[in-house]
Amino acid sequence: MRNLLSFFFLQRSAWASVDPQLAEFVVDKFSSLDFDSAGSVVVSIIIRLYEKYCRSLNTDDDRVAEQLGRSETLLEQSRPPKVLSDLFSLYTTCHHLRQQCEWQNVIFWSVCHLADEGLTIFVRRKIEDFLCETKDCEVDSILPSVVDLFCCTDSAHVLNGTARILNHFADRLDCSHIQCIIKTIQSGGVAGDIVYQLAARARPDMTLSDDLAPNKWSSETARCQTIMKLVRSSPKRSDLSDLLATVFLSPCVKLSMFVNVIELLDDEKLKSYLMDVCRFLLDRRRSPLSDLQEMLSKLSARLDVADLAIESPCLIEAICAVRGQDCLSDPAMTDIRDRLALEITKAIMHSDWEVRDTALEIAAVVPCFRPMLGPLQPLVRSDPSPYVRAAALRCLILDEQYHLDELPLLCENVVLMDADAEPRLVAIQYLHSTLKENISHAFRILPKAIEDNDIGVRILMVEMCSSLLLDKKYAADTAKELEEWTEDPEIGAAVRAVLGEPPAERSDPVEHILADMMNTLRIRFEDTMDCY
């Protein structure tokens, strides 16, 4: 076994330059391996080594085809998922080394098990990869079963997996298959991206007057996603404008849909659709920063930044990340800056906490808006929303040069008295970053912060204890407090490290867990079979 493991680590190197003795060793091990009795760990290692060997072959080898057939016995055994994953990876790599007819048993097993909910997502993906290698008449033999499974399953994993196979063979689908697939997608809910890609590839001539009509779809999101796949696959369609207008006016439109088609729009259409897009940029959930930055990148050469800025903290954040925090100081931005200033002044007093939070988020990104927020200490102390309290404290910290006298005590009180983790974490982060100047405040929060229910607060407190132990004024009391936490499951190891104590001697947690499981099941170790 030791020799086998040594050879296993050599698989990371290029097989083309491997000593022939190594290749022969792997071939011999695979050829002599008893698949019925060998342990799963050994089987998995040898399969991976054999796959590496097969990748290095420049010509067909009859011995490989014979050994692949012998390995099929593993399919009927109750092996761990890792063995199946490695086995199908081998089959995909070596597919061309056997005649298509020789794969019939594996193909049959694969199709029969596609609906098995017990398969892990990794094994399922390997099986899909293998089935996509199917050639010639065997494709026609598996497509009806895969289509039936696609149309009948309630499992998202099975639906996406079968869609991946059908998309690979889309040009082999007949009319009845396509009709069944489209009806299934129309009547289903939200699915994976590959499902909509299959719809667009199987029936690329769908129009708004037939298959894309709203009354034929149970999910508007699914309809919009399918339309976008059609647009991307056929950008020169005569009905392109109608398709895009349908999506951008839909309540289910996402920013990524607009970003993906920017290059297809002329300047007139771009400005027209941009107005529609602006209405949902206020929702951060529909406007992830990555999509915003990509949109700004694509639009930078076509529109001035003044045409983009709206009352959206996420868009302003993206603009400032690209153009700098002083971008709103540009004379061209005067109107938008004044409009935002007015909105922020009103929003900070709004009854809806999300509106107050939005105003604080904008002010955190753009410094010139912070003076318009008014006194923030009352918000930090008493706002009903923990997110608003945390955001208000964050704005105070960003302008700490104006609040140096009050910030340390305010942060201390937040850690000691605030009921929610969000403000406490912001407060202790400030004390942690200014520890040298505020070490007395750090000492006073020690008993409370070290037992906080937020792990982030606890870790930062333990880190600050290193400095407290070096101060004669606080060292003794700090050490006494830390001694109570050396066995804590979350911070015990960090506490012992700060105290300079050696790590606790503990048994391997895996052995402990296995022992408890075996005791619970009343199984003797000598009666158990090899497990992975």
Short mmCIF file of C-alpha atoms in Angstrom, two decimals:
data_model
loop_
_atom_site.label_atom_id
_atom_site.label_comp_id
_atom_site.label_asym_id
_atom_site.label_seq_id
_atom_site.Cartn_x
_atom_site.Cartn_y
_atom_site.Cartn_z
CA MET A 1 0.00 0.00 0.00
CA ARG A 2 2.90 2.35 0.77
CA ASN A 3 4.36 1.84 -2.70
CA LEU A 4 0.96 2.43 -4.25
CA LEU A 5 0.56 5.73 -2.40
CA SER A 6 4.02 6.81 -3.47
CA PHE A 7 3.13 6.19 -7.09
CA PHE A 8 -0.20 7.93 -6.59
CA PHE A 9 1.48 11.23 -5.77
CA LEU A 10 3.46 10.97 -8.99
CA GLN A 11 0.24 11.30 -11.00
CA ARG A 12 0.49 15.08 -10.69
CA SER A 13 3.43 15.06 -13.09
CA ALA A 14 3.13 14.80 -16.88
CA TRP A 15 2.66 11.20 -17.93
CA ALA A 16 4.35 11.75 -21.26
CA SER A 17 7.68 11.98 -19.47
CA VAL A 18 7.08 9.23 -16.89
CA ASP A 19 9.40 6.25 -16.63
CA PRO A 20 7.92 3.28 -18.55
CA GLN A 21 8.27 1.21 -15.38
CA LEU A 22 5.75 3.46 -13.65
CA ALA A 23 3.25 3.06 -16.48
CA GLU A 24 3.74 -0.72 -16.45
CA PHE A 25 3.27 -0.77 -12.69
CA VAL A 26 -0.09 1.02 -13.00
CA VAL A 27 -1.23 -1.26 -15.84
CA ASP A 28 -0.30 -4.36 -13.83
CA LYS A 29 -2.05 -3.07 -10.71
CA PHE A 30 -5.24 -2.31 -12.63
CA SER A 31 -5.14 -5.64 -14.48
CA SER A 32 -4.66 -7.67 -11.31
CA LEU A 33 -7.10 -5.71 -9.16
CA ASP A 34 -9.98 -7.79 -7.79
CA PHE A 35 -12.88 -5.36 -8.09
CA ASP A 36 -15.13 -7.56 -5.95
CA SER A 37 -12.96 -7.65 -2.85
CA ALA A 38 -10.58 -4.68 -3.04
CA GLY A 39 -11.16 -1.77 -0.68
CA SER A 40 -12.72 1.40 -2.03
CA VAL A 41 -9.72 3.59 -1.26
CA VAL A 42 -7.39 1.30 -3.21
CA VAL A 43 -9.86 1.00 -6.09
CA SER A 44 -10.26 4.77 -6.31
CA ILE A 45 -6.51 5.43 -6.31
CA ILE A 46 -5.78 2.82 -8.96
CA ILE A 47 -8.62 4.06 -11.19
CA ARG A 48 -7.24 7.59 -11.07
CA LEU A 49 -3.73 6.37 -11.84
CA TYR A 50 -5.04 4.26 -14.72
CA GLU A 51 -6.93 7.25 -16.13
CA LYS A 52 -3.69 9.26 -16.12
CA TYR A 53 -1.99 6.40 -17.92
CA CYS A 54 -4.76 6.28 -20.55
CA ARG A 55 -4.46 10.02 -21.15
CA SER A 56 -0.82 9.46 -22.14
CA LEU A 57 -1.66 6.88 -24.82
CA ASN A 58 -1.11 8.04 -28.38
CA THR A 59 -2.72 4.99 -30.00
CA ASP A 60 -5.48 2.52 -29.18
CA ASP A 61 -4.58 -0.35 -26.89
CA ASP A 62 -6.66 -3.55 -26.89
CA ARG A 63 -5.63 -4.22 -23.32
CA VAL A 64 -7.32 -1.02 -22.21
CA ALA A 65 -10.64 -1.97 -23.80
CA GLU A 66 -10.51 -5.36 -22.08
CA GLN A 67 -9.77 -3.85 -18.67
CA LEU A 68 -12.52 -1.26 -19.03
CA GLY A 69 -15.01 -4.04 -19.62
CA ARG A 70 -13.77 -5.84 -16.50
CA SER A 71 -14.27 -2.71 -14.39
CA GLU A 72 -18.00 -2.58 -15.17
CA THR A 73 -18.60 -4.93 -12.26
CA LEU A 74 -18.13 -1.91 -9.97
CA LEU A 75 -21.42 -0.48 -11.22
CA GLU A 76 -23.38 -3.25 -9.51
CA GLN A 77 -21.61 -2.81 -6.17
CA SER A 78 -22.50 -0.49 -3.32
CA ARG A 79 -19.41 1.64 -3.61
CA PRO A 80 -18.94 5.18 -2.21
CA PRO A 81 -19.71 8.12 -4.53
CA LYS A 82 -16.01 8.87 -4.95
CA VAL A 83 -15.41 5.49 -6.60
CA LEU A 84 -18.29 6.06 -9.05
CA SER A 85 -17.03 9.55 -9.79
CA ASP A 86 -13.52 8.28 -10.56
CA LEU A 87 -14.91 5.36 -12.58
CA PHE A 88 -17.01 7.57 -14.88
CA SER A 89 -14.15 10.01 -15.24
CA LEU A 90 -12.11 7.04 -16.50
CA TYR A 91 -14.91 5.98 -18.86
CA THR A 92 -15.18 9.48 -20.35
CA THR A 93 -11.43 9.73 -20.86
CA CYS A 94 -11.22 6.29 -22.45
CA HIS A 95 -14.46 6.41 -24.43
CA HIS A 96 -12.63 6.43 -27.77
CA LEU A 97 -10.59 3.36 -26.82
CA ARG A 98 -13.59 1.00 -27.08
CA GLN A 99 -16.10 0.31 -29.82
CA GLN A 100 -19.40 2.14 -29.30
CA CYS A 101 -21.29 -1.14 -28.96
CA GLU A 102 -19.01 -2.18 -26.10
CA TRP A 103 -20.34 0.67 -23.97
CA GLN A 104 -23.96 -0.53 -24.07
CA ASN A 105 -24.01 -1.87 -20.51
CA VAL A 106 -22.56 1.34 -19.08
CA ILE A 107 -24.94 3.47 -21.16
CA PHE A 108 -27.93 1.43 -20.00
CA TRP A 109 -26.82 1.69 -16.36
CA SER A 110 -26.28 5.44 -16.70
CA VAL A 111 -29.67 6.17 -18.22
CA CYS A 112 -31.42 4.00 -15.64
CA HIS A 113 -29.70 5.82 -12.77
CA LEU A 114 -30.14 9.39 -13.99
CA ALA A 115 -33.34 9.63 -11.96
CA ASP A 116 -31.65 8.33 -8.80
CA GLU A 117 -31.95 11.10 -6.19
CA GLY A 118 -29.24 9.37 -4.18
CA LEU A 119 -26.54 10.35 -6.67
CA THR A 120 -24.33 13.20 -5.58
CA ILE A 121 -24.13 16.19 -7.89
CA PHE A 122 -20.50 15.32 -8.70
CA VAL A 123 -21.30 11.73 -9.72
CA ARG A 124 -24.29 12.94 -11.71
CA ARG A 125 -22.09 15.39 -13.63
CA LYS A 126 -19.59 12.62 -14.44
CA ILE A 127 -22.40 10.40 -15.75
CA GLU A 128 -23.68 13.26 -17.91
CA ASP A 129 -20.17 13.79 -19.29
CA PHE A 130 -19.99 10.13 -20.22
CA LEU A 131 -23.41 10.07 -21.92
CA CYS A 132 -22.46 13.13 -23.96
CA GLU A 133 -19.70 11.01 -25.51
CA THR A 134 -22.27 8.63 -27.01
CA LYS A 135 -21.99 8.25 -30.77
CA ASP A 136 -23.89 6.99 -33.82
CA CYS A 137 -27.04 4.93 -33.44
CA GLU A 138 -26.67 4.69 -29.66
CA VAL A 139 -27.68 8.35 -29.45
CA ASP A 140 -31.07 7.59 -30.98
CA SER A 141 -31.54 4.74 -28.53
CA ILE A 142 -31.03 6.87 -25.40
CA LEU A 143 -32.76 10.11 -26.44
CA PRO A 144 -36.38 8.90 -25.91
CA SER A 145 -35.57 7.80 -22.35
CA VAL A 146 -33.75 11.03 -21.54
CA VAL A 147 -36.58 13.13 -23.00
CA ASP A 148 -39.17 11.18 -20.98
CA LEU A 149 -37.13 11.70 -17.83
CA PHE A 150 -36.76 15.43 -18.55
CA CYS A 151 -40.51 15.81 -19.02
CA CYS A 152 -41.57 13.75 -15.99
CA THR A 153 -39.10 14.59 -13.24
CA ASP A 154 -39.81 16.83 -10.26
CA SER A 155 -36.14 17.06 -9.34
CA ALA A 156 -34.18 20.19 -10.28
CA HIS A 157 -30.93 18.19 -10.41
CA VAL A 158 -32.41 15.62 -12.77
CA LEU A 159 -34.03 18.33 -14.91
CA ASN A 160 -30.78 20.26 -15.31
CA GLY A 161 -28.75 17.10 -15.89
CA THR A 162 -31.02 15.72 -18.59
CA ALA A 163 -31.20 19.19 -20.18
CA ARG A 164 -27.42 19.20 -20.42
CA ILE A 165 -27.47 15.88 -22.30
CA LEU A 166 -30.35 16.92 -24.57
CA ASN A 167 -28.67 20.24 -25.35
CA HIS A 168 -25.57 18.33 -26.46
CA PHE A 169 -27.69 16.27 -28.87
CA ALA A 170 -30.19 19.00 -29.80
CA ASP A 171 -29.64 18.49 -33.52
CA ARG A 172 -30.73 14.83 -33.14
CA LEU A 173 -34.11 15.59 -31.52
CA ASP A 174 -37.21 14.90 -33.60
CA CYS A 175 -40.35 17.07 -33.66
CA SER A 176 -42.20 15.10 -30.99
CA HIS A 177 -39.24 15.34 -28.63
CA ILE A 178 -38.96 19.10 -29.17
CA GLN A 179 -42.66 19.67 -28.61
CA CYS A 180 -42.56 17.71 -25.35
CA ILE A 181 -39.47 19.59 -24.16
CA ILE A 182 -40.92 23.04 -24.90
CA LYS A 183 -44.22 22.24 -23.17
CA THR A 184 -42.34 21.00 -20.11
CA ILE A 185 -40.30 24.20 -19.88
CA GLN A 186 -43.39 26.36 -20.41
CA SER A 187 -45.35 24.62 -17.66
CA GLY A 188 -42.46 24.40 -15.20
CA GLY A 189 -41.09 26.92 -12.75
CA VAL A 190 -37.71 28.59 -12.60
CA ALA A 191 -34.95 26.19 -13.69
CA GLY A 192 -31.25 26.18 -14.42
CA ASP A 193 -29.66 28.20 -17.19
CA ILE A 194 -29.03 25.06 -19.26
CA VAL A 195 -32.79 24.40 -19.48
CA TYR A 196 -33.43 27.73 -21.23
CA GLN A 197 -30.41 27.18 -23.43
CA LEU A 198 -31.95 23.86 -24.47
CA ALA A 199 -35.25 25.57 -25.33
CA ALA A 200 -33.50 28.16 -27.51
CA ARG A 201 -31.42 25.55 -29.29
CA ALA A 202 -34.22 23.02 -29.78
CA ARG A 203 -36.64 25.59 -31.20
CA PRO A 204 -34.74 28.71 -32.33
CA ASP A 205 -37.71 30.05 -34.35
CA MET A 206 -40.00 30.73 -31.36
CA THR A 207 -41.86 34.06 -31.58
CA LEU A 208 -43.99 36.21 -29.30
CA SER A 209 -47.13 35.21 -31.18
CA ASP A 210 -46.75 31.47 -30.55
CA ASP A 211 -44.46 29.66 -28.11
CA LEU A 212 -43.34 32.86 -26.34
CA ALA A 213 -46.86 34.17 -25.71
CA PRO A 214 -47.33 34.98 -21.98
CA ASN A 215 -50.42 32.79 -21.63
CA LYS A 216 -48.38 29.69 -22.50
CA TRP A 217 -45.91 30.11 -19.62
CA SER A 218 -46.49 29.48 -15.94
CA SER A 219 -43.34 31.41 -15.01
CA GLU A 220 -42.59 34.88 -16.39
CA THR A 221 -38.96 34.52 -15.27
CA ALA A 222 -38.58 31.35 -17.33
CA ARG A 223 -40.09 33.09 -20.36
CA CYS A 224 -37.69 36.05 -20.05
CA GLN A 225 -34.68 33.79 -19.61
CA THR A 226 -35.65 31.82 -22.71
CA ILE A 227 -36.10 35.00 -24.74
CA MET A 228 -32.64 36.19 -23.71
CA LYS A 229 -31.12 32.88 -24.82
CA LEU A 230 -32.84 33.28 -28.20
CA VAL A 231 -31.55 36.84 -28.54
CA ARG A 232 -28.00 35.83 -27.70
CA SER A 233 -28.03 32.89 -30.10
CA SER A 234 -29.65 34.84 -32.99
CA PRO A 235 -28.71 38.54 -32.62
CA LYS A 236 -29.84 39.38 -36.17
CA ARG A 237 -33.46 38.31 -35.77
CA SER A 238 -36.00 40.60 -37.40
CA ASP A 239 -38.06 40.72 -34.19
CA LEU A 240 -35.10 41.57 -31.94
CA SER A 241 -36.55 44.90 -30.78
CA ASP A 242 -39.87 43.31 -29.82
CA LEU A 243 -38.14 40.54 -27.87
CA LEU A 244 -35.95 42.98 -25.94
CA ALA A 245 -38.86 45.31 -25.21
CA THR A 246 -40.82 42.36 -23.82
CA VAL A 247 -38.01 41.47 -21.43
CA PHE A 248 -37.14 45.00 -20.28
CA LEU A 249 -40.79 45.80 -19.52
CA SER A 250 -41.24 42.58 -17.58
CA PRO A 251 -41.36 42.68 -13.76
CA CYS A 252 -38.89 39.77 -13.78
CA VAL A 253 -36.11 41.55 -15.68
CA LYS A 254 -32.63 41.47 -14.12
CA LEU A 255 -29.70 43.78 -14.68
CA SER A 256 -27.62 40.93 -16.12
CA MET A 257 -30.14 40.57 -18.97
CA PHE A 258 -29.55 44.18 -20.00
CA VAL A 259 -25.78 43.89 -19.60
CA ASN A 260 -25.64 40.83 -21.85
CA VAL A 261 -27.21 42.64 -24.81
CA ILE A 262 -25.70 46.13 -24.55
CA GLU A 263 -23.49 45.55 -27.58
CA LEU A 264 -26.57 44.63 -29.67
CA LEU A 265 -28.25 48.01 -29.09
CA ASP A 266 -27.78 51.15 -31.13
CA ASP A 267 -27.52 54.48 -29.29
CA GLU A 268 -31.21 55.30 -29.59
CA LYS A 269 -32.38 51.94 -28.26
CA LEU A 270 -29.70 52.02 -25.57
CA LYS A 271 -30.96 55.29 -24.09
CA SER A 272 -34.54 54.12 -24.38
CA TYR A 273 -33.95 50.84 -22.56
CA LEU A 274 -31.68 52.49 -20.01
CA MET A 275 -34.68 54.38 -18.67
CA ASP A 276 -36.47 51.07 -18.12
CA VAL A 277 -33.43 49.58 -16.43
CA CYS A 278 -33.13 52.50 -14.01
CA ARG A 279 -36.34 51.57 -12.24
CA PHE A 280 -34.92 48.41 -10.68
CA LEU A 281 -31.38 49.61 -9.99
CA LEU A 282 -32.66 50.85 -6.63
CA ASP A 283 -32.97 47.22 -5.52
CA ARG A 284 -29.51 45.90 -4.58
CA ARG A 285 -30.77 42.32 -4.82
CA ARG A 286 -31.53 42.82 -8.53
CA SER A 287 -28.36 44.82 -9.15
CA PRO A 288 -25.29 42.91 -7.96
CA LEU A 289 -22.08 44.91 -7.97
CA SER A 290 -20.44 42.61 -10.53
CA ASP A 291 -23.24 43.30 -13.05
CA LEU A 292 -23.11 47.02 -12.34
CA GLN A 293 -19.37 47.19 -12.92
CA GLU A 294 -19.69 45.23 -16.15
CA MET A 295 -22.46 47.56 -17.28
CA LEU A 296 -20.35 50.65 -16.53
CA SER A 297 -17.43 49.13 -18.38
CA LYS A 298 -19.54 48.49 -21.49
CA LEU A 299 -21.22 51.90 -21.37
CA SER A 300 -18.13 54.00 -20.59
CA ALA A 301 -17.36 54.66 -24.26
CA ARG A 302 -20.97 55.36 -25.21
CA LEU A 303 -22.51 57.43 -22.40
CA ASP A 304 -21.36 60.13 -20.02
CA VAL A 305 -21.39 59.23 -16.35
CA ALA A 306 -23.97 61.97 -15.75
CA ASP A 307 -26.44 59.93 -17.81
CA LEU A 308 -26.03 56.96 -15.50
CA ALA A 309 -26.14 58.25 -11.93
CA ILE A 310 -29.48 57.86 -10.18
CA GLU A 311 -30.64 57.47 -6.57
CA SER A 312 -29.13 54.01 -6.30
CA PRO A 313 -26.45 53.34 -3.66
CA CYS A 314 -25.24 50.25 -5.49
CA LEU A 315 -24.84 52.14 -8.78
CA ILE A 316 -23.11 55.06 -7.07
CA GLU A 317 -20.81 52.57 -5.34
CA ALA A 318 -19.92 51.04 -8.70
CA ILE A 319 -19.35 54.45 -10.30
CA CYS A 320 -17.13 55.60 -7.43
CA ALA A 321 -15.17 52.35 -7.56
CA VAL A 322 -14.39 53.00 -11.23
CA ARG A 323 -14.02 56.81 -11.25
CA GLY A 324 -13.06 57.68 -7.68
CA GLN A 325 -15.02 59.08 -4.73
CA ASP A 326 -14.80 62.65 -6.02
CA CYS A 327 -16.56 61.86 -9.30
CA LEU A 328 -19.72 63.68 -8.14
CA SER A 329 -17.70 66.88 -7.71
CA ASP A 330 -17.49 67.19 -11.48
CA PRO A 331 -19.50 70.22 -12.74
CA ALA A 332 -21.38 67.91 -15.10
CA MET A 333 -22.77 66.10 -12.05
CA THR A 334 -24.15 69.21 -10.32
CA ASP A 335 -27.83 68.50 -11.02
CA ILE A 336 -27.60 64.89 -9.91
CA ARG A 337 -25.54 65.78 -6.83
CA ASP A 338 -28.11 68.40 -5.76
CA ARG A 339 -30.98 66.00 -6.38
CA LEU A 340 -29.29 63.28 -4.35
CA ALA A 341 -28.53 65.72 -1.53
CA LEU A 342 -32.20 66.65 -1.28
CA GLU A 343 -33.29 63.01 -1.32
CA ILE A 344 -30.75 62.02 1.35
CA THR A 345 -31.86 64.83 3.65
CA LYS A 346 -35.43 63.53 3.49
CA ALA A 347 -34.55 59.82 3.50
CA ILE A 348 -32.57 59.88 6.74
CA MET A 349 -35.79 60.77 8.60
CA HIS A 350 -38.00 58.29 6.73
CA SER A 351 -40.13 55.83 8.70
CA ASP A 352 -38.98 52.89 6.56
CA TRP A 353 -35.65 51.55 7.84
CA GLU A 354 -34.59 50.47 4.34
CA VAL A 355 -34.88 54.06 3.10
CA ARG A 356 -32.77 55.30 6.03
CA ASP A 357 -30.24 52.55 5.37
CA THR A 358 -30.05 53.52 1.68
CA ALA A 359 -29.28 57.12 2.59
CA LEU A 360 -26.48 55.99 4.91
CA GLU A 361 -25.06 53.63 2.27
CA ILE A 362 -24.84 56.48 -0.25
CA ALA A 363 -23.20 58.74 2.33
CA ALA A 364 -20.69 56.03 3.17
CA VAL A 365 -19.62 55.91 -0.47
CA VAL A 366 -19.68 59.66 -1.21
CA PRO A 367 -18.13 61.82 1.56
CA CYS A 368 -19.80 65.07 0.45
CA PHE A 369 -23.21 63.74 1.51
CA ARG A 370 -22.29 62.90 5.12
CA PRO A 371 -22.82 66.41 6.52
CA MET A 372 -26.40 66.26 5.22
CA LEU A 373 -27.24 63.32 7.47
CA GLY A 374 -27.40 65.45 10.61
CA PRO A 375 -26.42 64.08 14.05
CA LEU A 376 -25.78 60.34 13.73
CA GLN A 377 -25.25 59.48 17.41
CA PRO A 378 -29.02 59.24 18.07
CA LEU A 379 -29.32 56.77 15.19
CA VAL A 380 -26.44 54.68 16.56
CA ARG A 381 -27.99 54.57 20.03
CA SER A 382 -31.68 54.15 19.36
CA ASP A 383 -32.67 53.37 15.76
CA PRO A 384 -34.94 50.29 15.70
CA SER A 385 -32.97 48.67 12.88
CA PRO A 386 -29.57 47.10 13.66
CA TYR A 387 -28.55 47.66 10.04
CA VAL A 388 -29.24 51.39 10.32
CA ARG A 389 -27.38 51.57 13.65
CA ALA A 390 -24.38 49.79 12.11
CA ALA A 391 -24.45 51.96 8.97
CA ALA A 392 -24.68 55.16 11.03
CA LEU A 393 -21.71 54.11 13.16
CA ARG A 394 -19.77 53.25 10.01
CA CYS A 395 -20.36 56.78 8.67
CA LEU A 396 -19.14 58.27 11.96
CA ILE A 397 -16.00 56.16 11.77
CA LEU A 398 -15.35 57.23 8.19
CA ASP A 399 -15.35 60.83 9.48
CA GLU A 400 -13.50 59.97 12.67
CA GLN A 401 -11.32 63.09 12.50
CA TYR A 402 -14.43 65.07 13.49
CA HIS A 403 -15.47 62.68 16.28
CA LEU A 404 -12.22 61.60 17.94
CA ASP A 405 -13.42 62.56 21.43
CA GLU A 406 -16.75 60.74 21.34
CA LEU A 407 -16.16 57.72 19.09
CA PRO A 408 -14.19 55.47 21.51
CA LEU A 409 -16.77 55.76 24.29
CA LEU A 410 -19.63 55.40 21.81
CA CYS A 411 -18.11 52.19 20.42
CA GLU A 412 -17.52 50.89 23.94
CA ASN A 413 -21.17 51.44 24.82
CA VAL A 414 -22.32 49.78 21.60
CA VAL A 415 -20.30 46.64 22.37
CA LEU A 416 -21.57 46.57 25.96
CA MET A 417 -25.23 47.41 25.39
CA ASP A 418 -26.37 46.88 21.80
CA ALA A 419 -28.57 43.81 21.44
CA ASP A 420 -27.56 43.00 17.85
CA ALA A 421 -24.31 41.71 16.39
CA GLU A 422 -24.07 44.06 13.38
CA PRO A 423 -23.43 47.29 15.34
CA ARG A 424 -21.25 45.48 17.89
CA LEU A 425 -18.99 44.14 15.14
CA VAL A 426 -18.56 47.59 13.57
CA ALA A 427 -17.77 49.07 17.00
CA ILE A 428 -15.16 46.49 17.99
CA GLN A 429 -13.54 46.71 14.56
CA TYR A 430 -12.95 50.41 15.24
CA LEU A 431 -11.49 49.75 18.71
CA HIS A 432 -9.33 47.00 17.23
CA SER A 433 -7.96 49.33 14.54
CA THR A 434 -7.26 52.12 17.07
CA LEU A 435 -6.14 49.89 19.94
CA LYS A 436 -3.01 51.87 20.79
CA GLU A 437 -5.04 55.03 21.51
CA ASN A 438 -8.06 53.26 23.05
CA ILE A 439 -6.60 50.39 25.06
CA SER A 440 -8.58 51.36 28.18
CA HIS A 441 -11.85 50.98 26.26
CA ALA A 442 -10.71 47.60 24.97
CA PHE A 443 -10.05 46.44 28.53
CA ARG A 444 -13.48 47.53 29.73
CA ILE A 445 -15.30 45.58 27.01
CA LEU A 446 -13.24 42.40 27.57
CA PRO A 447 -15.66 40.47 29.85
CA LYS A 448 -18.63 41.19 27.58
CA ALA A 449 -16.96 40.89 24.18
CA ILE A 450 -15.18 37.61 24.86
CA GLU A 451 -18.50 35.86 25.51
CA ASP A 452 -20.34 37.55 22.64
CA ASN A 453 -22.63 35.36 20.55
CA ASP A 454 -20.93 36.61 17.36
CA ILE A 455 -17.69 34.77 16.60
CA GLY A 456 -16.28 37.80 14.77
CA VAL A 457 -16.56 39.95 17.90
CA ARG A 458 -14.95 37.24 20.05
CA ILE A 459 -11.99 36.72 17.72
CA LEU A 460 -11.23 40.46 17.54
CA MET A 461 -11.38 40.67 21.34
CA VAL A 462 -8.91 37.82 21.74
CA GLU A 463 -6.56 39.50 19.27
CA MET A 464 -6.66 42.71 21.32
CA CYS A 465 -5.75 40.75 24.45
CA SER A 466 -2.20 40.35 23.13
CA SER A 467 -1.69 44.09 23.65
CA LEU A 468 -3.54 44.10 26.97
CA LEU A 469 -1.17 41.45 28.34
CA LEU A 470 1.80 43.67 27.50
CA ASP A 471 0.40 46.55 29.55
CA LYS A 472 1.23 46.20 33.26
CA LYS A 473 -1.97 48.01 34.18
CA TYR A 474 -4.21 45.41 32.53
CA ALA A 475 -2.05 42.27 32.25
CA ALA A 476 -3.10 40.46 35.44
CA ASP A 477 -6.84 40.95 35.03
CA THR A 478 -6.66 40.12 31.33
CA ALA A 479 -4.80 36.86 32.00
CA LYS A 480 -7.31 35.94 34.71
CA GLU A 481 -10.21 36.49 32.30
CA LEU A 482 -8.53 34.54 29.50
CA GLU A 483 -7.86 31.52 31.74
CA GLU A 484 -11.61 30.91 31.86
CA TRP A 485 -11.77 30.47 28.07
CA THR A 486 -8.88 28.12 27.29
CA GLU A 487 -11.25 25.19 26.69
CA ASP A 488 -13.85 27.10 24.71
CA PRO A 489 -14.60 25.21 21.45
CA GLU A 490 -14.65 28.42 19.36
CA ILE A 491 -11.83 30.54 20.76
CA GLY A 492 -9.97 28.17 23.09
CA ALA A 493 -7.08 27.58 20.70
CA ALA A 494 -6.66 31.32 20.05
CA VAL A 495 -6.78 32.08 23.79
CA ARG A 496 -4.08 29.50 24.56
CA ALA A 497 -1.92 30.94 21.80
CA VAL A 498 -2.26 34.44 23.28
CA LEU A 499 -1.35 33.11 26.73
CA GLY A 500 1.63 31.26 25.31
CA GLU A 501 0.29 27.86 26.33
CA PRO A 502 0.84 24.75 24.20
CA PRO A 503 -2.10 23.45 22.16
CA ALA A 504 -4.41 21.11 24.04
CA GLU A 505 -3.72 17.42 23.58
CA ARG A 506 -6.84 16.01 22.01
CA SER A 507 -7.61 12.84 20.18
CA ASP A 508 -8.35 12.96 16.49
CA PRO A 509 -11.95 14.31 16.23
CA VAL A 510 -12.62 11.93 13.35
CA GLU A 511 -11.80 8.94 15.55
CA HIS A 512 -14.02 10.34 18.28
CA ILE A 513 -16.95 10.81 15.89
CA LEU A 514 -16.54 7.33 14.39
CA ALA A 515 -16.30 5.78 17.84
CA ASP A 516 -19.53 7.48 18.94
CA MET A 517 -21.28 6.35 15.76
CA MET A 518 -20.11 2.77 16.16
CA ASN A 519 -21.12 2.70 19.82
CA THR A 520 -24.53 4.04 18.94
CA LEU A 521 -25.01 1.38 16.28
CA ARG A 522 -23.45 -1.29 18.54
CA ILE A 523 -21.14 -2.40 15.73
CA ARG A 524 -17.73 -3.87 16.45
CA PHE A 525 -14.88 -2.37 14.42
CA GLU A 526 -13.64 -5.78 13.38
CA ASP A 527 -17.03 -6.49 11.78
CA THR A 528 -16.99 -3.42 9.52
CA MET A 529 -16.00 -3.44 5.88
CA ASP A 530 -13.75 -0.97 4.17
CA CYS A 531 -15.35 2.46 3.90
CA TYR A 532 -14.25 5.62 2.12
#
